[in-house]
Amino acid sequence: LEDEYLGLGMERFEEIANWASVIFHLGAKVNYTQTYTLHRPANTIGTFNIIRLAVTGRVKAVHYVSSISCFGPTGYFTGAQLVKEDESLMSHIDSLPYDHGYAQSQWVVEQLLRRLIERGFPVAVYRPGFITGHSQTGACNPDDFFSRLIQACSEMGCYPQLPSQRKEFVPVDYVNAIILHIASTAASIGRTYHIVPPRPSLSIDMDDSMKLVSQASGSAIVGVPYQQWIERLTEAPPLRLLALQPMLTEKVHNGLTRWELYENMPVYETRNTEQAMKDYAGGIKFPELDGALMSKYLGYLKTHS
């Protein structure tokens, strides 16, 4: 992504630029322990290079997949209770210094794209919550944060109590269906779409998700205060969480870690998404993260980790 010609070479780059009619940009560097500086080449400059591809030859619409991470822990720092899809990100900037480099890079990229949208460039932005595995097959990423967490907590026999903290879990097939449907209409351009559970009641918090892990795995996993969990993590760190330990343990504000600052996050409005999905044939049902779905994920991880 950071290469001027996206690793294609100039000739192939120009060939694709003159052939393609639309660009879906989902590529990004995602690392919860590294700074913005290390995310900038792939994420910020990478998006700039994608835009160069879009304006080379015929102009092509860009459908950019961002993340609700672009707001940072805004509930804690700004008191925001509702975040609208098309609102300015400037009101959330005070929360970004306390988040990881990936979130900061998404904020910067979205600011870049917002300026292009205001100038009439054809861009649509999608902000999913935390993307989990496939709701039918259970196939998921064994190396993402949630997969590592549930396996490590099962090994430790405990999980950190984080009430009122939602990750806005959304299955990958649900996210794909929404993006492809919205992108198929010209009306999608110039707007931002939140892809999260359609109702707050369907978005379970971390405590409830870990209880599902305990039930689905058949092993006792008990909740303990966050600092007590950190002490256990430090004494005998599970191999699966070693890479994430800095993010989990570093205190960044008033004695709280980055993860703790995400408590009491706002509701992410989905008005644009709901409007765009009204004509989806047969409607689209949200696959709720329940015991059955968690069992599918755990079954997949058991054989692929």
mmCIF file of C-alpha atoms in Angstrom:
data_model
loop_
_atom_site.group_PDB
_atom_site.id
_atom_site.type_symbol
_atom_site.label_atom_id
_atom_site.label_comp_id
_atom_site.label_asym_id
_atom_site.label_seq_id
_atom_site.Cartn_x
_atom_site.Cartn_y
_atom_site.Cartn_z
ATOM 1 C CA LEU A 1 0.000 0.000 0.000
ATOM 2 C CA GLU A 2 2.816 2.419 0.781
ATOM 3 C CA ASP A 3 4.364 1.899 -2.660
ATOM 4 C CA GLU A 4 3.591 4.638 -5.188
ATOM 5 C CA TYR A 5 2.220 2.068 -7.646
ATOM 6 C CA LEU A 6 0.782 -0.255 -4.968
ATOM 7 C CA GLY A 7 3.430 -2.861 -5.751
ATOM 8 C CA LEU A 8 2.057 -3.281 -9.276
ATOM 9 C CA GLY A 9 4.642 -1.351 -11.221
ATOM 10 C CA MET A 10 3.713 1.679 -13.314
ATOM 11 C CA GLU A 11 2.518 -0.226 -16.387
ATOM 12 C CA ARG A 12 0.139 -2.546 -14.492
ATOM 13 C CA PHE A 13 -1.008 0.325 -12.271
ATOM 14 C CA GLU A 14 -2.064 2.355 -15.323
ATOM 15 C CA GLU A 15 -3.634 -0.701 -16.957
ATOM 16 C CA ILE A 16 -5.862 -1.300 -13.929
ATOM 17 C CA ALA A 17 -6.580 2.429 -13.637
ATOM 18 C CA ASN A 18 -7.998 2.450 -17.151
ATOM 19 C CA TRP A 19 -9.876 -0.847 -16.754
ATOM 20 C CA ALA A 20 -11.449 -0.700 -13.285
ATOM 21 C CA SER A 21 -14.788 0.986 -12.626
ATOM 22 C CA VAL A 22 -14.808 0.967 -8.811
ATOM 23 C CA ILE A 23 -12.344 0.477 -5.946
ATOM 24 C CA PHE A 24 -13.040 -1.216 -2.620
ATOM 25 C CA HIS A 25 -10.278 -0.292 -0.196
ATOM 26 C CA LEU A 26 -10.127 -2.603 2.808
ATOM 27 C CA GLY A 27 -6.361 -2.873 3.209
ATOM 28 C CA ALA A 28 -4.726 -1.546 6.365
ATOM 29 C CA LYS A 29 -1.998 -2.127 8.894
ATOM 30 C CA VAL A 30 -3.626 -2.967 12.243
ATOM 31 C CA ASN A 31 -1.424 -3.147 15.311
ATOM 32 C CA TYR A 32 -2.703 -2.296 18.797
ATOM 33 C CA THR A 33 0.761 -1.674 20.241
ATOM 34 C CA GLN A 34 2.358 0.555 17.589
ATOM 35 C CA THR A 35 2.263 4.312 17.085
ATOM 36 C CA TYR A 36 0.663 6.404 14.359
ATOM 37 C CA THR A 37 4.091 6.922 12.784
ATOM 38 C CA LEU A 38 4.342 3.197 12.063
ATOM 39 C CA HIS A 39 0.778 3.059 10.697
ATOM 40 C CA ARG A 40 1.134 6.132 8.497
ATOM 41 C CA PRO A 41 2.925 4.542 5.488
ATOM 42 C CA ALA A 42 0.374 1.770 4.871
ATOM 43 C CA ASN A 43 -2.776 3.510 6.103
ATOM 44 C CA THR A 44 -2.449 7.232 5.396
ATOM 45 C CA ILE A 45 -0.024 7.212 2.457
ATOM 46 C CA GLY A 46 -1.584 3.952 1.286
ATOM 47 C CA THR A 47 -5.000 5.569 1.002
ATOM 48 C CA PHE A 48 -3.436 8.500 -0.841
ATOM 49 C CA ASN A 49 -2.000 5.983 -3.324
ATOM 50 C CA ILE A 50 -5.430 4.372 -3.715
ATOM 51 C CA ILE A 51 -6.846 7.819 -4.500
ATOM 52 C CA ARG A 52 -4.114 8.260 -7.139
ATOM 53 C CA LEU A 53 -5.295 5.003 -8.698
ATOM 54 C CA ALA A 54 -8.884 6.249 -8.596
ATOM 55 C CA VAL A 55 -8.115 9.478 -10.471
ATOM 56 C CA THR A 56 -5.728 7.950 -12.998
ATOM 57 C CA GLY A 57 -7.531 7.223 -16.260
ATOM 58 C CA ARG A 58 -11.276 7.434 -15.758
ATOM 59 C CA VAL A 59 -12.484 8.575 -12.332
ATOM 60 C CA LYS A 60 -13.559 5.641 -10.179
ATOM 61 C CA ALA A 61 -15.666 5.590 -7.010
ATOM 62 C CA VAL A 62 -13.795 4.581 -3.858
ATOM 63 C CA HIS A 63 -15.594 2.570 -1.168
ATOM 64 C CA TYR A 64 -13.391 2.853 1.897
ATOM 65 C CA VAL A 65 -13.768 0.539 4.885
ATOM 66 C CA SER A 66 -12.726 2.360 8.057
ATOM 67 C CA SER A 67 -13.695 1.496 11.636
ATOM 68 C CA ILE A 68 -15.577 2.967 14.581
ATOM 69 C CA SER A 69 -12.069 3.127 16.102
ATOM 70 C CA CYS A 70 -11.691 6.482 14.327
ATOM 71 C CA PHE A 71 -13.547 8.115 17.241
ATOM 72 C CA GLY A 72 -11.173 6.801 19.895
ATOM 73 C CA PRO A 73 -12.553 6.511 23.452
ATOM 74 C CA THR A 74 -14.759 9.546 22.850
ATOM 75 C CA GLY A 75 -17.369 8.573 25.438
ATOM 76 C CA TYR A 76 -14.801 8.905 28.218
ATOM 77 C CA PHE A 77 -13.169 12.132 27.033
ATOM 78 C CA THR A 78 -15.967 14.094 25.338
ATOM 79 C CA GLY A 79 -19.034 12.618 26.992
ATOM 80 C CA ALA A 80 -20.517 11.812 23.571
ATOM 81 C CA GLN A 81 -23.605 9.612 23.910
ATOM 82 C CA LEU A 82 -24.577 9.422 20.231
ATOM 83 C CA VAL A 83 -22.268 9.528 17.208
ATOM 84 C CA LYS A 84 -23.895 10.339 13.869
ATOM 85 C CA GLU A 85 -22.609 8.858 10.639
ATOM 86 C CA ASP A 86 -21.914 12.069 8.721
ATOM 87 C CA GLU A 87 -20.827 14.289 11.622
ATOM 88 C CA SER A 88 -17.393 15.888 11.774
ATOM 89 C CA LEU A 89 -14.617 13.928 13.458
ATOM 90 C CA MET A 90 -13.088 17.123 14.836
ATOM 91 C CA SER A 91 -15.266 17.018 17.948
ATOM 92 C CA HIS A 92 -13.670 13.676 18.895
ATOM 93 C CA ILE A 93 -10.019 14.605 18.403
ATOM 94 C CA ASP A 94 -9.313 15.038 22.138
ATOM 95 C CA SER A 95 -9.745 11.298 22.665
ATOM 96 C CA LEU A 96 -7.292 10.205 19.966
ATOM 97 C CA PRO A 97 -3.984 10.878 21.824
ATOM 98 C CA TYR A 98 -4.954 8.118 24.266
ATOM 99 C CA ASP A 99 -5.616 5.476 21.646
ATOM 100 C CA HIS A 100 -3.364 3.297 19.510
ATOM 101 C CA GLY A 101 -1.797 4.262 16.200
ATOM 102 C CA TYR A 102 -4.342 2.342 14.131
ATOM 103 C CA ALA A 103 -7.256 4.401 15.490
ATOM 104 C CA GLN A 104 -5.292 7.612 14.947
ATOM 105 C CA SER A 105 -4.529 6.643 11.354
ATOM 106 C CA GLN A 106 -8.218 6.006 10.658
ATOM 107 C CA TRP A 107 -9.062 9.487 11.966
ATOM 108 C CA VAL A 108 -6.460 11.062 9.661
ATOM 109 C CA VAL A 109 -7.548 9.040 6.618
ATOM 110 C CA GLU A 110 -11.186 9.921 7.146
ATOM 111 C CA GLN A 111 -10.299 13.611 7.362
ATOM 112 C CA LEU A 112 -8.534 13.247 4.004
ATOM 113 C CA LEU A 113 -11.537 11.511 2.454
ATOM 114 C CA ARG A 114 -13.993 14.025 3.915
ATOM 115 C CA ARG A 115 -12.174 16.837 2.103
ATOM 116 C CA LEU A 116 -12.419 14.901 -1.139
ATOM 117 C CA ILE A 117 -16.134 14.280 -0.615
ATOM 118 C CA GLU A 118 -16.695 17.989 -0.021
ATOM 119 C CA ARG A 119 -15.020 18.642 -3.383
ATOM 120 C CA GLY A 120 -17.371 16.250 -5.134
ATOM 121 C CA PHE A 121 -15.084 13.235 -5.393
ATOM 122 C CA PRO A 122 -17.038 9.901 -5.396
ATOM 123 C CA VAL A 123 -16.227 8.335 -2.015
ATOM 124 C CA ALA A 124 -18.309 6.305 0.434
ATOM 125 C CA VAL A 125 -17.034 5.397 3.916
ATOM 126 C CA TYR A 126 -18.065 2.347 5.934
ATOM 127 C CA ARG A 127 -17.352 2.035 9.661
ATOM 128 C CA PRO A 128 -17.839 -1.504 10.970
ATOM 129 C CA GLY A 129 -17.626 -2.430 14.613
ATOM 130 C CA PHE A 130 -15.320 -5.296 15.604
ATOM 131 C CA ILE A 131 -15.569 -7.793 12.727
ATOM 132 C CA THR A 132 -15.873 -11.381 13.918
ATOM 133 C CA GLY A 133 -15.991 -14.622 11.915
ATOM 134 C CA HIS A 134 -18.521 -15.997 9.447
ATOM 135 C CA SER A 135 -21.921 -16.543 11.058
ATOM 136 C CA GLN A 136 -22.583 -19.775 9.133
ATOM 137 C CA THR A 137 -19.198 -21.511 9.081
ATOM 138 C CA GLY A 138 -17.537 -20.008 12.159
ATOM 139 C CA ALA A 139 -14.403 -19.265 10.107
ATOM 140 C CA CYS A 140 -12.542 -16.389 11.773
ATOM 141 C CA ASN A 141 -9.120 -14.822 12.153
ATOM 142 C CA PRO A 142 -7.177 -16.823 14.780
ATOM 143 C CA ASP A 143 -4.745 -13.944 15.285
ATOM 144 C CA ASP A 144 -7.086 -11.011 15.894
ATOM 145 C CA PHE A 145 -7.593 -9.445 19.313
ATOM 146 C CA PHE A 146 -10.815 -11.243 20.228
ATOM 147 C CA SER A 147 -9.587 -14.696 19.199
ATOM 148 C CA ARG A 148 -6.396 -14.269 21.203
ATOM 149 C CA LEU A 149 -8.347 -12.931 24.179
ATOM 150 C CA ILE A 150 -10.888 -15.723 24.475
ATOM 151 C CA GLN A 151 -8.234 -18.417 24.136
ATOM 152 C CA ALA A 152 -5.970 -16.755 26.714
ATOM 153 C CA CYS A 153 -8.817 -16.207 29.182
ATOM 154 C CA SER A 154 -9.828 -19.844 28.831
ATOM 155 C CA GLU A 155 -6.250 -20.812 29.651
ATOM 156 C CA MET A 156 -6.132 -18.422 32.642
ATOM 157 C CA GLY A 157 -9.575 -19.392 33.904
ATOM 158 C CA CYS A 158 -10.586 -15.734 34.277
ATOM 159 C CA TYR A 159 -11.411 -12.632 32.280
ATOM 160 C CA PRO A 160 -11.227 -8.893 33.096
ATOM 161 C CA GLN A 161 -14.516 -7.401 34.237
ATOM 162 C CA LEU A 162 -15.381 -4.546 31.892
ATOM 163 C CA PRO A 163 -19.074 -3.774 32.272
ATOM 164 C CA SER A 164 -20.728 -1.313 29.889
ATOM 165 C CA GLN A 165 -17.958 -1.787 27.337
ATOM 166 C CA ARG A 166 -19.127 -2.817 23.884
ATOM 167 C CA LYS A 167 -16.984 -3.880 20.949
ATOM 168 C CA GLU A 168 -19.977 -3.779 18.543
ATOM 169 C CA PHE A 169 -19.347 -7.322 17.276
ATOM 170 C CA VAL A 170 -20.493 -7.877 13.659
ATOM 171 C CA PRO A 171 -19.977 -11.090 11.630
ATOM 172 C CA VAL A 172 -17.903 -10.745 8.466
ATOM 173 C CA ASP A 173 -20.617 -12.086 6.133
ATOM 174 C CA TYR A 174 -23.098 -9.537 7.527
ATOM 175 C CA VAL A 175 -20.606 -6.709 6.941
ATOM 176 C CA ASN A 176 -19.889 -7.884 3.386
ATOM 177 C CA ALA A 177 -23.583 -8.124 2.483
ATOM 178 C CA ILE A 178 -24.242 -4.579 3.682
ATOM 179 C CA ILE A 179 -21.232 -3.024 1.928
ATOM 180 C CA LEU A 180 -21.952 -4.726 -1.399
ATOM 181 C CA HIS A 181 -25.636 -3.789 -1.319
ATOM 182 C CA ILE A 182 -25.026 -0.148 -0.431
ATOM 183 C CA ALA A 183 -22.193 0.181 -2.956
ATOM 184 C CA SER A 184 -24.436 -1.111 -5.761
ATOM 185 C CA THR A 185 -26.393 2.168 -5.855
ATOM 186 C CA ALA A 186 -25.182 5.594 -6.949
ATOM 187 C CA ALA A 187 -26.923 7.097 -3.918
ATOM 188 C CA SER A 188 -24.259 5.570 -1.654
ATOM 189 C CA ILE A 189 -21.639 8.124 -2.695
ATOM 190 C CA GLY A 190 -20.763 10.965 -0.358
ATOM 191 C CA ARG A 191 -22.067 9.306 2.810
ATOM 192 C CA THR A 192 -20.732 7.389 5.777
ATOM 193 C CA TYR A 193 -22.298 4.170 7.058
ATOM 194 C CA HIS A 194 -22.026 2.597 10.496
ATOM 195 C CA ILE A 195 -22.152 -1.205 10.414
ATOM 196 C CA VAL A 196 -22.881 -2.248 13.970
ATOM 197 C CA PRO A 197 -25.647 -4.297 15.615
ATOM 198 C CA PRO A 198 -28.916 -2.630 14.495
ATOM 199 C CA ARG A 199 -30.124 -2.107 18.066
ATOM 200 C CA PRO A 200 -28.110 -1.395 21.223
ATOM 201 C CA SER A 201 -29.829 -4.347 22.898
ATOM 202 C CA LEU A 202 -28.131 -6.661 20.375
ATOM 203 C CA SER A 203 -24.660 -5.336 21.197
ATOM 204 C CA ILE A 204 -23.424 -7.330 24.175
ATOM 205 C CA ASP A 205 -20.708 -5.995 26.443
ATOM 206 C CA MET A 206 -17.391 -7.697 27.129
ATOM 207 C CA ASP A 207 -18.600 -9.356 30.338
ATOM 208 C CA ASP A 208 -21.520 -11.025 28.576
ATOM 209 C CA SER A 209 -19.342 -12.091 25.646
ATOM 210 C CA MET A 210 -16.895 -13.793 28.018
ATOM 211 C CA LYS A 211 -19.780 -15.552 29.779
ATOM 212 C CA LEU A 212 -20.761 -16.941 26.386
ATOM 213 C CA VAL A 213 -17.203 -18.214 25.956
ATOM 214 C CA SER A 214 -17.437 -19.969 29.320
ATOM 215 C CA GLN A 215 -20.777 -21.563 28.455
ATOM 216 C CA ALA A 216 -19.794 -22.574 24.928
ATOM 217 C CA SER A 217 -16.440 -24.034 25.953
ATOM 218 C CA GLY A 218 -17.795 -25.852 28.987
ATOM 219 C CA SER A 219 -14.933 -24.495 31.104
ATOM 220 C CA ALA A 220 -15.285 -22.214 34.097
ATOM 221 C CA ILE A 221 -14.037 -18.704 33.317
ATOM 222 C CA VAL A 222 -14.726 -16.223 36.094
ATOM 223 C CA GLY A 223 -14.703 -12.444 35.977
ATOM 224 C CA VAL A 224 -12.167 -10.597 38.127
ATOM 225 C CA PRO A 225 -11.384 -6.871 38.531
ATOM 226 C CA TYR A 226 -9.245 -5.565 35.681
ATOM 227 C CA GLN A 227 -6.126 -4.889 37.777
ATOM 228 C CA GLN A 228 -6.326 -8.343 39.342
ATOM 229 C CA TRP A 229 -6.519 -9.835 35.859
ATOM 230 C CA ILE A 230 -3.465 -7.798 34.814
ATOM 231 C CA GLU A 231 -1.540 -9.120 37.821
ATOM 232 C CA ARG A 232 -2.329 -12.696 36.787
ATOM 233 C CA LEU A 233 -1.461 -11.860 33.193
ATOM 234 C CA THR A 234 1.919 -10.457 34.261
ATOM 235 C CA GLU A 235 2.768 -13.382 36.535
ATOM 236 C CA ALA A 236 2.132 -16.066 33.913
ATOM 237 C CA PRO A 237 1.352 -14.467 30.554
ATOM 238 C CA PRO A 238 -0.409 -16.787 28.080
ATOM 239 C CA LEU A 239 1.531 -17.086 24.849
ATOM 240 C CA ARG A 240 -1.465 -15.825 22.834
ATOM 241 C CA LEU A 241 -1.456 -12.461 24.631
ATOM 242 C CA LEU A 242 2.263 -11.747 24.795
ATOM 243 C CA ALA A 243 2.165 -9.524 21.700
ATOM 244 C CA LEU A 244 -0.735 -7.480 23.104
ATOM 245 C CA GLN A 245 0.560 -7.136 26.661
ATOM 246 C CA PRO A 246 1.785 -3.522 26.231
ATOM 247 C CA MET A 247 -1.681 -2.364 25.167
ATOM 248 C CA LEU A 248 -3.350 -4.295 27.975
ATOM 249 C CA THR A 249 -1.063 -3.150 30.787
ATOM 250 C CA GLU A 250 0.199 0.358 29.953
ATOM 251 C CA LYS A 251 -1.614 3.059 31.925
ATOM 252 C CA VAL A 252 -2.210 6.050 29.692
ATOM 253 C CA HIS A 253 -4.635 8.296 31.624
ATOM 254 C CA ASN A 254 -5.516 8.616 35.315
ATOM 255 C CA GLY A 255 -4.196 5.155 36.070
ATOM 256 C CA LEU A 256 -6.321 3.532 33.364
ATOM 257 C CA THR A 257 -5.175 1.471 30.374
ATOM 258 C CA ARG A 258 -6.331 2.075 26.791
ATOM 259 C CA TRP A 259 -8.828 -0.749 27.019
ATOM 260 C CA GLU A 260 -10.412 0.600 30.206
ATOM 261 C CA LEU A 261 -10.952 4.015 28.589
ATOM 262 C CA TYR A 262 -13.423 2.446 26.150
ATOM 263 C CA GLU A 263 -16.022 1.981 28.868
ATOM 264 C CA ASN A 264 -19.428 3.673 28.372
ATOM 265 C CA MET A 265 -18.975 4.308 24.667
ATOM 266 C CA PRO A 266 -21.668 6.139 22.701
ATOM 267 C CA VAL A 267 -24.364 4.657 20.510
ATOM 268 C CA TYR A 268 -23.317 4.651 16.856
ATOM 269 C CA GLU A 269 -26.232 5.944 14.809
ATOM 270 C CA THR A 270 -27.145 3.810 11.772
ATOM 271 C CA ARG A 271 -29.674 6.031 9.993
ATOM 272 C CA ASN A 272 -27.791 6.083 6.664
ATOM 273 C CA THR A 273 -27.268 2.315 6.770
ATOM 274 C CA GLU A 274 -30.899 1.581 7.614
ATOM 275 C CA GLN A 275 -32.127 3.824 4.801
ATOM 276 C CA ALA A 276 -29.776 2.241 2.279
ATOM 277 C CA MET A 277 -30.786 -1.306 3.277
ATOM 278 C CA LYS A 278 -34.552 -0.794 3.021
ATOM 279 C CA ASP A 279 -34.705 -2.312 -0.444
ATOM 280 C CA TYR A 280 -32.521 -5.345 0.400
ATOM 281 C CA ALA A 281 -34.424 -8.339 -0.997
ATOM 282 C CA GLY A 282 -36.083 -10.210 1.854
ATOM 283 C CA GLY A 283 -34.456 -7.928 4.413
ATOM 284 C CA ILE A 284 -31.208 -8.656 6.203
ATOM 285 C CA LYS A 285 -31.149 -10.384 9.570
ATOM 286 C CA PHE A 286 -28.413 -9.565 12.044
ATOM 287 C CA PRO A 287 -26.660 -12.724 13.344
ATOM 288 C CA GLU A 288 -26.621 -12.045 17.074
ATOM 289 C CA LEU A 289 -23.578 -13.185 19.030
ATOM 290 C CA ASP A 290 -25.190 -15.891 21.157
ATOM 291 C CA GLY A 291 -24.107 -19.254 22.543
ATOM 292 C CA ALA A 292 -24.585 -21.064 19.224
ATOM 293 C CA LEU A 293 -22.490 -18.587 17.243
ATOM 294 C CA MET A 294 -19.795 -18.467 19.911
ATOM 295 C CA SER A 295 -19.606 -22.269 19.749
ATOM 296 C CA LYS A 296 -18.956 -22.044 16.001
ATOM 297 C CA TYR A 297 -16.109 -19.592 16.553
ATOM 298 C CA LEU A 298 -14.553 -21.672 19.326
ATOM 299 C CA GLY A 299 -14.838 -24.820 17.208
ATOM 300 C CA TYR A 300 -13.005 -23.142 14.355
ATOM 301 C CA LEU A 301 -10.281 -21.750 16.631
ATOM 302 C CA LYS A 302 -9.746 -25.151 18.209
ATOM 303 C CA THR A 303 -8.712 -26.605 14.857
ATOM 304 C CA HIS A 304 -6.983 -23.573 13.305
ATOM 305 C CA SER A 305 -4.864 -21.969 16.055
#
